[in-house]
DNA sequence: CGATTTTTGATGTACGTAAATCAAAAATTT
DNA sequence: AAATTTTTGATTTACGTACATCAAAAATCG
C-alpha cells in the first residue's frame, strides 16, 4: 500500500493539518517542523496521489492553443487534432480554447499572447513565428509562471518550457541523404520548394538539406529555393517553369506545404522526366502520389502526437511534475510506399 | 461542469442508489427503471469519472509481462523498459509482474500463461511464440475475461485484444525498397541474415522483403537465409564465409538480432567490398555502425513505446474503455545517420 | 385480500487529498 | 509574568464514485 498523508503525519509526529500546510506550502509552520515533515515525506517515500488531489481541488486545466489560420493540409490537420482533443477534454480535466491567428503575422501573435496575461491558464501551446517580439511575449507569459509549449515550430533562445515538434535540421539532412542515395551516383541539379523562407522550420530544413548535399553528394547541386507560399497553383507554375527551363533537374525536395500543386506539375511531365522526389507531410494527396510512384518518400510529423504531447507536457508542467522525456520526443516519420499507416 | 451521478438521479427521477445499481450492473432494478436511468445517462451525456471511481474502489491493475530471457540487445532493452514501467507503477496504479521464459520454448510459455488462470489479473502482455498451443492458452485467458496484449510478436487468429508491435511485413518491404533504391540500378545478390525462421516476425520480415525485391528490383537476387540464431560469433562467421565465397553480394538485410557479429564481419572486409546494409534494431552497436558508414539504415521499433502502449491498452481494456487507436499504433522507425535520436 | 417478494430510497462510510475553521499550545515580545 | 503573536492540532466538509445496510414502497403471488 502506497503511503498517504496520514502516514506522513504519523511518521513525523504532527497532525494532518500541519502535513497539509507543508505539502501545499501554506504559511504558519515553523522551519524545524517543516523540515521534520519533509524528512518524513522523503523517508517513507510519499508521492502525492494526483488523481485524488485533482478530485479534491476540482482541478481543471484551462489550456490555450494558438494556431495559424491558413488552409494548407498540415495546419488543417493540426487544428483537427486540437479539436479532437477538445472532445476528450472533460475526461482529461482539460478545457481547451483554440485561438486562430493569421499566419506569419507577428503583431497578431503577440497580441494573442499578451491577451492571455493575468488570465487563469494552465498552459499555452503555440505555433511560433520566429521573431524577437514573439520571443519577448512568450517570456512574459513564462514570467507569470504560465507553462508555454511551442508546437511544430520552435522559438530558440526563448524561455518556453518545451518544444513539441521535430528536429527540422535533421529532417532536411534526412531528406538530402534519401535523395542522394536514391539518385545513386548520378549528376544533376536539385530543386528545393518551400512555403516561405520566413518560417524558421523551413529555413532549418533547407539548411540541413544543403549541408548534407554539399558534404556528401558533390555531384549534386542545390538550385535556389522556389517559394510557393504553400499555394498549390503558384507552386505548380513554379515547378513547371523550373522543369522546362532546366533539363538537369533530377531531384526535388519539397519542404513545405502546397504539395498538391507539385504533384500536378510532376504528373504533367511524368513519363518523360525521371525525377526523384522527397516531400514533407503525409496528406491524402502525398499518400496517393507515393503509392502511384510520383513521389519517392514522404517525411512526416504526426500532428496528433504533437498535440497530445503538448497537452501532457502542459499539464505536467503546471503541476510541477516530471515528464517521460522519451515519450514526448516527436519523431520524424519516413514513409515509403511500403510502410504507410 | 461535467454531469455527475447526482445529475443522473435528478434527471431520471430516481435515487442515487438506483443509479449506482444501473451503472455498476447490480441486481434489483426493474427493466423499465433501468431503461429510464440509461436514457437519462445518454441524454445528459454522463461520463464516469474514472479517477474518482478508481479512488473509491482503491483500484489497482495487476499486470503481467511475459518476456523471453536471452541476452540480445533488443530483449534486454525490452526488459529494461518493463522495469522502468514498474518504477512508475504506484503512480499509475499498476502492479507489474515480470515473468521470464526461455525463448522459443512453447511449453514453458504455455505453462506460464496457464498458471495465470484464475488469478486476479487486469491484463497480460506477452512476446508471443507463434504456435497453436500458445494460441489456445491465450484464448483460454481471454475466455476468462482477462485482457491479453501481444508484444513485439503477434499471434494471428488468436483472440488477443491487441498487438503492440510493428507490422513486420511492412518492415521487410521497407527494407527491400531502401536497399533496392540505395543500390541504384546495380545488379547482384542480397544476403539475408535472420535469427531463426521459427519466429513469426522474422518470417514476416523476410516475406515482405522477398516480395518487393522480386516485384520491383529484378536485377537483385535474394540468397537463401543465413540463420545466425542471434549469436554474434556465429553470425560473424556466417557472414564472412558468405562474403568470401560469393563476390556478387552487394547488399545485406539483417532482420534479427546479433548485429554485433555482422558489424565485425563487415569491418573486416570494409574498404575493398562496397556493401549496402540495412539492419533492424537500434542499439549501441548499430548506432555506431550507422554513424561510421558501416551500415546504411536501421529499422527500429521503440521498446519503450511498445511497453507503455501495452500498459495503456490493458488498463483501458480492463475497464471496458476506448483507446485512442492512432496513439497506440506502433511505428516503424527508419534511422539514417542524420535522424538518430 | 393479505402475504410475500422484488424494487427503490435514504443514508452512511470509504478512497486520498484539499481547504477551511476554531481552539489549544507554544513561542515570542514587552 | 503577562500579553501577544505564531504555530499546531482537531475536526469538518468537499470532490465523484463505490458499496453496504436497512427501511419503505411497490409489485406479484396465492
XYZ file of C-alpha atoms (C1' of nucleotides) in Angstrom:
742
model
C 0.000 0.000 0.000
C 1.236 3.353 -1.039
C 1.808 5.821 1.855
C -0.728 8.602 2.385
C -0.782 11.939 4.153
C -1.852 10.095 7.284
C 1.339 8.091 7.203
C 3.403 11.237 6.925
C 1.583 12.719 9.895
C 2.216 9.617 11.979
C 5.836 9.347 10.897
C 6.579 12.999 11.583
C 4.574 13.088 14.769
C 2.469 16.002 13.646
C -1.157 16.488 12.708
C -2.733 16.126 9.317
C -3.259 19.850 9.156
C 0.438 20.510 9.500
C 1.277 17.984 6.825
C -1.194 19.692 4.563
C 0.406 23.060 5.289
C 3.801 21.745 4.341
C 2.628 19.894 1.254
C 0.744 22.848 -0.113
C 3.178 25.459 1.043
C 0.745 27.204 3.253
C 2.140 29.558 5.904
C 2.177 29.005 9.618
C 4.715 26.234 10.030
C 7.970 26.681 11.912
C 11.104 25.874 9.963
C 12.049 22.968 12.242
C 8.608 21.422 11.938
C 8.585 21.882 8.181
C 11.917 20.118 7.938
C 10.716 17.305 10.160
C 7.742 16.762 7.877
C 9.815 16.990 4.729
C 12.213 14.423 6.134
C 9.305 12.086 6.849
C 7.994 12.584 3.312
C 11.346 11.624 1.863
C 11.888 8.801 4.294
C 8.639 6.952 3.717
C 8.725 7.821 0.022
C 5.427 9.598 -0.151
C 4.125 10.517 -3.590
C 1.051 12.654 -3.847
C -1.915 10.933 -5.479
C -2.508 13.411 -8.257
C -5.868 11.931 -9.157
C -7.188 12.303 -5.632
C -5.712 15.759 -5.321
C -7.283 16.849 -8.588
C -10.583 15.448 -7.417
C -10.410 17.339 -4.143
C -9.424 20.525 -5.896
C -11.947 20.045 -8.688
C -8.915 20.805 -10.783
C -9.321 21.662 -14.429
C -6.543 22.676 -16.761
C -7.544 25.643 -18.893
C -5.279 25.282 -21.921
C -4.901 27.581 -24.891
C -3.786 26.552 -28.358
C -2.736 29.342 -30.680
C -2.654 28.052 -34.224
C -2.400 29.832 -37.561
C -5.344 30.012 -39.876
C -4.428 29.037 -43.399
C -5.811 26.256 -45.460
C -2.880 24.001 -46.136
C -3.376 20.373 -45.268
C -0.948 20.321 -42.413
C -2.412 23.226 -40.464
C -5.837 21.909 -41.222
C -4.827 18.581 -39.726
C -3.300 20.262 -36.732
C -6.483 22.177 -35.985
C -8.413 18.962 -36.438
C -6.264 17.223 -33.858
C -6.676 20.046 -31.369
C -10.374 19.780 -31.932
C -10.228 16.033 -31.318
C -8.511 16.805 -28.050
C -11.350 19.088 -27.031
C -13.656 16.092 -27.375
C -11.671 14.299 -24.702
C -11.443 17.475 -22.651
C -13.835 16.564 -19.857
C -12.268 13.153 -19.359
C -8.831 14.671 -19.136
C -9.950 17.591 -16.950
C -8.789 19.976 -19.621
C -10.609 22.963 -21.002
C -9.087 23.728 -24.361
C -9.521 27.044 -26.093
C -8.367 27.460 -29.685
C -7.229 30.860 -30.859
C -6.608 31.302 -34.549
C -4.229 33.963 -35.792
C -3.258 34.862 -39.345
C -0.106 33.044 -40.425
C 3.256 34.859 -40.250
C 1.540 37.790 -38.569
C 3.856 38.691 -35.720
C 1.797 41.520 -34.201
C -1.328 39.372 -34.193
C 0.504 36.531 -32.480
C 1.998 38.871 -29.909
C -1.412 40.391 -29.239
C -2.928 36.965 -28.756
C -0.175 36.022 -26.324
C -0.360 39.238 -24.373
C -4.120 38.954 -24.078
C -3.531 35.805 -22.024
C -1.591 37.607 -19.340
C -3.272 37.612 -15.991
C -5.795 35.023 -17.084
C -6.199 31.802 -15.187
C -4.473 29.487 -17.621
C -2.689 26.196 -17.008
C -0.737 26.286 -20.246
C -0.278 27.793 -23.674
C 0.740 25.947 -26.821
C 1.585 27.977 -29.885
C 2.871 27.507 -33.375
C 5.643 30.032 -33.040
C 6.660 32.518 -35.640
C 10.341 33.177 -35.104
C 10.573 36.845 -34.170
C 12.035 38.750 -31.245
C 8.637 40.225 -30.387
C 7.124 36.762 -30.131
C 10.036 35.602 -28.027
C 9.506 38.511 -25.662
C 5.785 37.844 -25.413
C 6.430 34.187 -24.642
C 8.945 35.135 -21.994
C 6.392 37.444 -20.412
C 3.984 34.531 -20.046
C 6.720 32.342 -18.606
C 7.477 35.089 -16.100
C 3.887 34.840 -14.988
C 4.512 31.151 -14.299
C 2.362 30.031 -17.196
C 3.678 26.891 -18.905
C 4.417 27.555 -22.567
C 4.971 24.888 -25.196
C 5.946 25.580 -28.775
C 4.223 23.395 -31.301
C 5.587 22.372 -34.724
C 7.830 25.418 -34.917
C 10.194 26.299 -32.110
C 11.344 29.583 -30.662
C 15.030 29.413 -29.854
C 16.506 31.403 -27.002
C 13.092 31.903 -25.524
C 12.157 30.604 -22.108
C 9.410 28.264 -23.394
C 9.286 25.090 -21.320
C 9.116 22.583 -24.120
C 9.054 22.121 -27.867
C 6.605 19.595 -29.281
C 7.858 19.100 -32.791
C 10.506 17.505 -34.911
C 14.131 18.473 -35.367
C 13.899 20.289 -38.672
C 17.603 20.341 -39.388
C 17.666 16.571 -39.008
C 14.632 16.366 -41.282
C 16.417 18.339 -44.001
C 19.531 16.231 -43.628
C 17.495 13.064 -43.855
C 15.746 14.274 -46.979
C 19.124 15.048 -48.531
C 20.519 11.631 -47.800
C 17.432 9.887 -49.106
C 17.522 11.889 -52.321
C 21.272 11.490 -52.675
C 21.208 7.777 -52.128
C 18.145 7.191 -54.268
C 19.870 9.020 -57.103
C 22.823 6.626 -56.949
C 25.866 8.340 -58.278
C 24.019 10.456 -60.806
C 24.978 14.018 -61.503
C 22.500 16.848 -61.758
C 20.513 19.602 -60.122
C 18.116 19.540 -57.194
C 15.192 21.884 -56.835
C 14.001 22.877 -53.410
C 10.434 24.003 -52.968
C 9.485 25.859 -49.811
C 6.499 27.709 -48.460
C 8.305 30.741 -47.217
C 11.835 31.311 -46.056
C 10.416 33.483 -43.291
C 9.429 30.431 -41.323
C 12.077 29.009 -39.110
C 11.279 25.346 -39.717
C 11.567 25.817 -43.479
C 14.887 27.585 -43.108
C 16.190 24.832 -40.891
C 15.126 22.097 -43.255
C 16.886 23.837 -46.105
C 19.966 24.337 -44.005
C 20.189 20.641 -43.121
C 19.448 19.641 -46.685
C 22.071 21.880 -48.248
C 24.697 20.846 -45.729
C 24.419 17.142 -46.459
C 24.284 17.582 -50.218
C 27.380 19.757 -50.113
C 29.277 17.471 -47.773
C 28.420 14.118 -49.170
C 26.960 14.365 -52.647
C 29.343 16.594 -54.602
C 27.821 15.599 -57.933
C 24.506 17.150 -56.948
C 23.838 20.850 -56.971
C 21.118 22.606 -54.967
C 19.307 25.248 -57.024
C 17.947 28.450 -55.473
C 14.811 27.887 -53.453
C 11.399 28.305 -55.066
C 8.927 29.862 -52.672
C 5.463 28.523 -53.349
C 3.860 30.198 -50.343
C 2.039 26.953 -49.671
C -0.219 27.819 -52.577
C -0.919 24.903 -54.945
C -1.387 26.958 -58.084
C 1.651 29.107 -57.587
C 3.638 26.010 -56.722
C 2.537 24.221 -59.841
C 3.519 27.073 -62.115
C 6.871 27.470 -60.393
C 7.740 23.829 -60.700
C 6.563 23.538 -64.292
C 8.627 26.539 -65.265
C 11.703 25.237 -63.482
C 11.433 21.801 -65.047
C 11.039 23.096 -68.563
C 13.848 25.617 -68.269
C 16.341 23.297 -66.658
C 16.730 19.816 -68.092
C 19.373 18.975 -65.477
C 16.903 18.751 -62.623
C 16.855 15.162 -61.398
C 15.556 15.592 -57.880
C 13.079 17.669 -55.907
C 12.785 18.356 -52.217
C 9.543 19.952 -51.155
C 9.918 21.064 -47.591
C 6.673 22.930 -47.095
C 3.017 22.556 -47.834
C 1.282 23.091 -51.155
C 2.214 19.661 -52.421
C -0.982 19.399 -54.397
C 0.485 21.783 -56.956
C 3.799 19.984 -57.021
C 2.128 16.675 -57.684
C 0.051 18.118 -60.509
C 3.189 19.627 -62.022
C 5.009 16.323 -61.783
C 2.236 14.350 -63.370
C 2.309 16.716 -66.328
C 5.896 15.741 -67.181
C 5.692 12.281 -65.806
C 6.743 9.620 -68.261
C 9.440 11.688 -69.983
C 11.236 13.137 -66.996
C 12.627 10.762 -64.413
C 12.606 12.613 -61.122
C 13.304 11.544 -57.589
C 11.073 13.407 -55.190
C 11.019 13.751 -51.418
C 8.290 15.811 -49.777
C 7.059 16.735 -46.332
C 3.725 15.992 -44.696
C 1.594 12.978 -45.317
C -1.773 14.050 -46.703
C -4.385 12.488 -48.888
C -2.531 13.818 -51.907
C 1.002 12.918 -50.969
C -0.140 9.465 -49.920
C -1.706 8.826 -53.299
C 1.353 10.196 -55.076
C 3.617 7.972 -53.017
C 1.569 4.940 -53.918
C 1.474 5.688 -57.633
C 5.190 6.426 -57.763
C 5.013 10.144 -58.425
C 6.994 10.772 -55.283
C 9.525 8.537 -53.598
C 9.430 9.367 -49.923
C 7.363 11.419 -47.514
C 8.744 12.871 -44.324
C 6.079 13.473 -41.758
C 5.399 14.762 -38.306
C 2.334 13.349 -36.625
C 0.136 16.287 -35.657
C -1.940 14.134 -33.337
C 1.111 13.089 -31.390
C 2.288 16.650 -31.213
C -0.992 17.897 -29.809
C -1.353 15.091 -27.276
C 2.248 15.504 -26.215
C 1.814 19.244 -25.797
C -1.202 18.649 -23.563
C 0.617 16.112 -21.402
C 3.593 18.420 -21.029
C 1.495 21.469 -20.183
C -0.408 19.566 -17.506
C 2.741 18.099 -16.019
C 4.495 21.450 -16.060
C 1.521 23.130 -14.425
C 1.724 20.569 -11.614
C 5.500 20.705 -11.378
C 5.592 17.056 -12.368
C 8.207 15.203 -14.372
C 7.518 14.070 -17.935
C 8.765 10.879 -19.568
C 11.194 12.628 -21.901
C 11.461 9.707 -24.271
C 7.706 9.521 -24.639
C 7.491 13.177 -25.559
C 10.146 13.124 -28.252
C 8.370 13.819 -31.531
C 9.766 11.602 -34.206
C 10.391 12.234 -37.846
C 8.394 9.657 -39.724
C 9.790 8.442 -43.007
C 7.214 6.885 -45.274
C 7.956 4.859 -48.359
C 5.106 3.271 -50.200
C 5.508 0.136 -48.103
C 5.089 1.432 -44.584
C 2.164 3.779 -44.897
C -0.147 3.662 -41.885
C -19.444 21.396 -15.204
C -19.432 17.788 -16.104
C -22.558 15.871 -15.017
C -22.313 13.536 -12.030
C -24.309 10.620 -10.696
C -26.425 13.114 -8.797
C -27.439 14.724 -12.067
C -28.477 11.369 -13.455
C -30.554 10.689 -10.385
C -32.294 14.030 -10.655
C -32.825 13.704 -14.393
C -34.223 10.196 -14.140
C -36.249 10.931 -11.030
C -34.744 8.088 -9.054
C -32.430 7.827 -6.103
C -28.654 7.720 -6.145
C -28.733 4.092 -5.067
C -30.706 3.121 -8.120
C -28.349 4.999 -10.415
C -25.482 3.173 -8.790
C -27.211 -0.172 -9.326
C -27.644 0.580 -13.003
C -24.150 1.958 -13.523
C -22.465 -0.979 -11.866
C -24.843 -3.571 -13.126
C -26.028 -4.623 -9.733
C -29.302 -6.565 -9.487
C -32.585 -5.340 -8.164
C -33.727 -2.830 -10.761
C -36.839 -3.255 -12.858
C -36.321 -3.161 -16.589
C -38.412 -0.001 -17.019
C -36.471 1.808 -14.309
C -33.162 0.670 -15.721
C -34.124 1.996 -19.142
C -35.259 5.266 -17.654
C -31.880 5.682 -15.991
C -29.964 4.659 -19.087
C -31.910 7.162 -21.118
C -31.010 9.894 -18.641
C -27.361 8.883 -18.785
C -27.337 9.192 -22.541
C -29.388 12.336 -22.573
C -27.263 14.372 -20.213
C -24.088 12.825 -21.594
C -22.775 11.410 -18.390
C -19.244 10.011 -18.438
C -17.970 8.196 -15.403
C -15.051 9.906 -13.703
C -12.591 7.057 -13.869
C -10.175 8.707 -11.485
C -12.810 9.109 -8.813
C -14.109 5.597 -9.410
C -10.624 4.135 -9.115
C -10.105 6.075 -5.937
C -13.318 4.798 -4.439
C -12.517 1.251 -5.467
C -8.877 1.525 -4.416
C -8.359 0.080 -7.843
C -5.001 -1.320 -8.822
C -4.212 -3.024 -12.102
C -2.204 -6.195 -11.552
C -0.435 -6.646 -14.886
C 1.793 -9.468 -16.035
C 4.525 -9.207 -18.651
C 5.845 -12.462 -20.044
C 9.136 -11.838 -21.822
C 11.800 -14.189 -23.119
C 15.131 -14.466 -21.424
C 18.005 -14.223 -23.868
C 20.770 -11.740 -23.976
C 20.340 -9.947 -27.255
C 20.169 -6.192 -27.094
C 16.560 -5.915 -28.082
C 15.133 -8.238 -25.454
C 17.451 -6.698 -22.946
C 16.060 -3.294 -23.825
C 12.510 -4.578 -23.641
C 13.009 -5.977 -20.153
C 14.619 -2.698 -19.186
C 11.572 -0.769 -20.373
C 9.207 -3.029 -18.462
C 11.348 -2.456 -15.427
C 11.166 1.296 -15.975
C 7.403 0.941 -16.026
C 7.464 -0.797 -12.646
C 9.123 2.322 -11.259
C 6.064 4.323 -12.251
C 3.775 1.567 -11.031
C 2.419 3.209 -7.902
C 1.662 6.450 -9.700
C -0.189 4.623 -12.422
C -2.000 2.277 -10.029
C -0.366 -0.659 -11.739
C 1.328 -3.618 -10.158
C 3.590 -5.127 -12.766
C 4.949 -8.619 -12.519
C 7.602 -9.807 -14.951
C 7.772 -13.477 -15.840
C 10.761 -14.627 -17.851
C 10.542 -17.708 -20.022
C 13.208 -19.327 -22.199
C 13.000 -18.087 -25.796
C 11.211 -20.217 -28.403
C 10.104 -22.618 -25.644
C 6.439 -23.232 -26.369
C 5.653 -25.500 -23.392
C 7.254 -23.039 -20.985
C 5.236 -20.169 -22.417
C 2.031 -22.166 -22.273
C 2.733 -23.169 -18.684
C 3.350 -19.547 -17.749
C 0.084 -18.492 -19.374
C -1.954 -21.289 -17.819
C -0.547 -20.516 -14.392
C -2.291 -17.152 -14.633
C -5.743 -18.665 -14.943
C -7.998 -17.884 -12.046
C -5.639 -15.252 -10.715
C -6.802 -11.733 -10.136
C -5.119 -10.084 -13.083
C -6.062 -6.961 -15.025
C -4.016 -7.837 -18.090
C -1.321 -9.979 -19.643
C 1.263 -8.863 -22.162
C 3.407 -11.468 -23.821
C 6.019 -11.775 -26.519
C 4.233 -14.499 -28.401
C 5.847 -17.515 -29.949
C 3.701 -18.483 -32.879
C 2.339 -21.932 -32.048
C -1.137 -23.421 -31.820
C -0.598 -24.330 -28.161
C 0.227 -20.736 -27.328
C -2.791 -19.544 -29.263
C -5.002 -21.925 -27.297
C -3.534 -20.798 -23.985
C -4.091 -17.152 -24.893
C -7.661 -17.897 -25.878
C -8.230 -19.586 -22.525
C -7.193 -16.397 -20.752
C -9.406 -14.309 -22.994
C -12.302 -16.639 -22.143
C -11.703 -15.777 -18.516
C -12.162 -12.133 -19.450
C -8.513 -11.306 -18.922
C -7.202 -8.690 -21.365
C -4.327 -10.078 -23.411
C -1.911 -8.000 -25.467
C 0.796 -9.417 -27.677
C 4.040 -7.539 -27.588
C 6.623 -7.295 -30.403
C 5.487 -10.564 -31.936
C 1.842 -11.198 -32.739
C -0.326 -14.274 -32.588
C -2.624 -14.371 -35.570
C -6.021 -15.969 -35.373
C -5.934 -15.825 -31.617
C -8.440 -13.841 -29.599
C -5.837 -11.473 -28.104
C -7.275 -7.991 -27.679
C -4.421 -6.016 -29.126
C -0.996 -6.227 -30.697
C 1.620 -3.724 -29.532
C 4.264 -4.017 -32.198
C 5.176 -3.116 -35.712
C 3.873 -4.536 -38.966
C 6.713 -6.886 -39.814
C 5.702 -7.469 -43.400
C 5.772 -3.730 -43.966
C 9.151 -3.592 -42.254
C 10.563 -6.201 -44.625
C 9.094 -4.418 -47.623
C 10.547 -1.125 -46.479
C 13.972 -2.677 -46.013
C 13.764 -4.076 -49.519
C 12.881 -0.755 -51.068
C 15.604 1.064 -49.179
C 18.194 -1.476 -50.251
C 16.896 -1.562 -53.799
C 16.856 2.176 -54.167
C 20.186 2.714 -52.443
C 21.732 0.227 -54.861
C 20.550 2.266 -57.808
C 20.229 0.025 -60.823
C 23.057 -2.280 -59.851
C 22.857 -5.994 -60.380
C 23.877 -8.552 -57.772
C 22.985 -10.720 -54.817
C 21.442 -9.867 -51.478
C 22.144 -11.793 -48.316
C 19.519 -12.027 -45.623
C 20.595 -12.666 -42.079
C 17.987 -13.817 -39.578
C 17.901 -15.086 -36.033
C 15.659 -18.029 -36.592
C 12.976 -18.762 -39.128
C 10.905 -20.253 -36.320
C 9.932 -16.783 -35.142
C 6.966 -15.289 -36.806
C 8.251 -11.728 -37.017
C 11.418 -12.873 -38.771
C 9.428 -14.936 -41.249
C 7.176 -11.980 -41.973
C 10.057 -9.585 -42.497
C 11.616 -11.995 -44.957
C 8.335 -12.445 -46.740
C 7.871 -8.709 -47.217
C 11.470 -8.258 -48.220
C 11.471 -11.020 -50.823
C 8.188 -9.871 -52.297
C 9.357 -6.334 -53.002
C 12.720 -7.403 -54.380
C 11.023 -9.870 -56.709
C 8.343 -7.436 -57.826
C 10.340 -4.307 -58.229
C 14.057 -4.984 -58.354
C 14.507 -7.768 -60.892
C 18.250 -7.215 -61.111
C 18.661 -8.199 -57.476
C 18.571 -11.765 -56.242
C 17.798 -12.814 -52.664
C 20.130 -15.581 -51.464
C 18.988 -18.285 -49.041
C 18.651 -17.028 -45.498
C 21.536 -17.329 -43.070
C 20.330 -18.187 -39.574
C 22.622 -16.606 -37.033
C 20.459 -17.565 -34.027
C 21.028 -14.052 -32.698
C 24.536 -15.171 -31.757
C 27.252 -12.638 -32.658
C 30.046 -15.164 -33.217
C 28.023 -17.492 -35.316
C 26.713 -14.534 -37.269
C 30.181 -13.210 -37.925
C 31.468 -16.498 -39.243
C 28.381 -16.958 -41.426
C 28.674 -13.545 -42.982
C 32.435 -13.764 -43.502
C 32.058 -17.100 -45.215
C 29.253 -15.851 -47.424
C 31.127 -12.735 -48.457
C 34.312 -14.573 -49.354
C 32.521 -17.312 -51.272
C 30.234 -15.022 -53.239
C 31.725 -11.910 -54.809
C 28.333 -10.916 -56.207
C 26.894 -9.935 -52.846
C 26.231 -6.192 -52.906
C 23.611 -5.853 -50.178
C 22.728 -7.265 -46.797
C 19.480 -7.257 -44.840
C 19.805 -8.272 -41.237
C 16.339 -8.785 -39.886
C 17.121 -10.168 -36.446
C 19.452 -9.554 -33.548
C 23.139 -10.465 -33.339
C 24.194 -7.418 -35.303
C 27.404 -7.145 -33.333
C 28.767 -10.099 -35.287
C 27.561 -8.700 -38.584
C 29.251 -5.392 -37.960
C 32.531 -7.068 -37.053
C 32.354 -9.172 -40.194
C 31.673 -6.098 -42.323
C 34.524 -4.131 -40.864
C 36.874 -6.984 -41.760
C 36.163 -6.596 -45.488
C 35.413 -2.924 -45.330
C 37.449 -0.866 -47.776
C 37.534 -3.499 -50.529
C 33.924 -4.590 -50.622
C 31.270 -1.973 -51.196
C 28.139 -3.184 -49.478
C 24.789 -1.605 -48.777
C 23.440 -2.753 -45.451
C 20.072 -2.415 -43.740
C 19.577 -3.840 -40.260
C 16.940 -3.995 -37.568
C 17.036 -2.615 -34.036
C 18.867 0.469 -32.934
C 21.458 -0.466 -30.329
C 24.753 0.973 -29.214
C 26.476 -1.083 -31.901
C 24.176 -0.425 -34.801
C 24.120 3.260 -33.946
C 27.907 3.463 -34.090
C 27.995 1.467 -37.318
C 25.397 3.768 -38.865
C 27.445 6.796 -37.938
C 30.707 5.413 -39.286
C 29.103 4.269 -42.509
C 29.367 0.528 -41.980
C 25.629 0.262 -42.333
C 23.228 2.458 -44.260
C 19.923 2.313 -42.471
C 18.467 0.959 -39.256
C 14.851 -0.055 -38.894
C 13.661 0.121 -35.346
C 10.744 -0.465 -33.056
C 10.748 1.553 -29.878
C 10.503 -0.889 -26.989
C 9.595 1.865 -24.552
C 6.634 2.878 -26.667
C 5.543 -0.704 -27.005
C 5.601 -1.301 -23.269
C 3.803 1.930 -22.403
C 1.240 1.313 -25.108
C 0.637 -2.225 -23.881
C 0.023 -0.900 -20.368
C -2.419 1.755 -21.559
C -4.307 -0.768 -23.654
C -4.507 -3.364 -20.898
C -5.849 -0.823 -18.424
C -8.376 0.534 -20.895
C -9.490 -2.954 -21.883
C -9.850 -3.978 -18.261
C -12.159 -1.015 -17.733
C -14.007 -1.510 -20.993
C -12.761 1.861 -22.125
C -11.900 3.022 -25.610
C -8.295 3.600 -26.644
C -7.017 6.286 -28.988
C -6.184 3.909 -31.826
C -3.853 6.292 -33.541
C -1.880 6.828 -30.379
C -1.381 3.103 -29.912
C -0.132 2.390 -33.413
C 3.494 1.325 -33.053
C 5.507 2.865 -35.811
C 8.409 1.541 -37.777
C 11.256 3.945 -37.217
C 13.696 4.409 -40.059
C 17.030 5.800 -38.991
C 19.665 7.153 -41.310
C 22.743 8.703 -39.819
C 21.038 12.083 -39.857
C 17.940 11.489 -37.780
C 19.251 9.472 -34.878
C 17.600 10.375 -31.594
C -57.331 -9.586 0.090
C -53.205 -10.353 2.799
C -48.634 -12.325 2.453
C -44.509 -12.458 0.084
C -41.098 -10.999 -2.956
C -38.974 -7.518 -5.523
C -37.709 -2.967 -6.209
C -36.492 1.513 -4.647
C -34.968 5.141 -1.378
C -32.363 7.053 2.310
C -28.292 7.141 4.476
C -23.588 6.378 5.827
C -18.730 5.217 5.095
C -14.816 4.936 2.301
C -10.955 6.266 -1.144
C -6.734 10.258 -0.684
C -6.334 14.873 -0.805
C -7.605 19.998 -0.264
C -9.115 23.592 2.331
C -11.319 25.902 5.937
C -12.379 26.895 10.917
C -11.603 27.310 15.686
C -9.377 26.114 19.776
C -5.210 24.994 22.163
C -0.490 25.156 22.799
C 3.831 27.035 22.243
C 6.875 30.637 21.228
C 7.955 35.409 21.284
C 7.665 40.058 22.841
C 7.067 43.556 26.322
C 4.977 37.083 34.238
C 1.528 38.756 31.415
C 0.236 39.893 26.833
C 0.717 38.997 22.222
C 1.816 36.517 18.243
C 2.813 32.388 15.957
C 2.382 27.660 15.412
C -0.020 23.403 15.801
C -3.972 20.213 16.428
C -8.581 18.607 15.915
C -12.334 18.451 13.198
C -15.333 19.098 9.302
C -16.725 19.365 4.545
C -15.844 18.549 -0.088
C -14.535 16.214 -4.708
C -17.200 11.936 -7.581
C -17.780 7.351 -7.178
C -18.406 2.596 -4.933
C -20.588 -0.215 -1.894
C -23.193 -1.730 2.016
C -27.265 -1.626 5.048
C -31.916 -1.068 6.380
C -36.393 0.620 5.793
C -40.149 1.746 2.835
C -42.741 1.243 -1.105
C -44.391 -1.226 -4.916
C -45.288 -5.244 -7.429
C -46.527 -10.058 -7.594
C -48.410 -14.223 -5.805
C -51.668 -17.349 -3.661
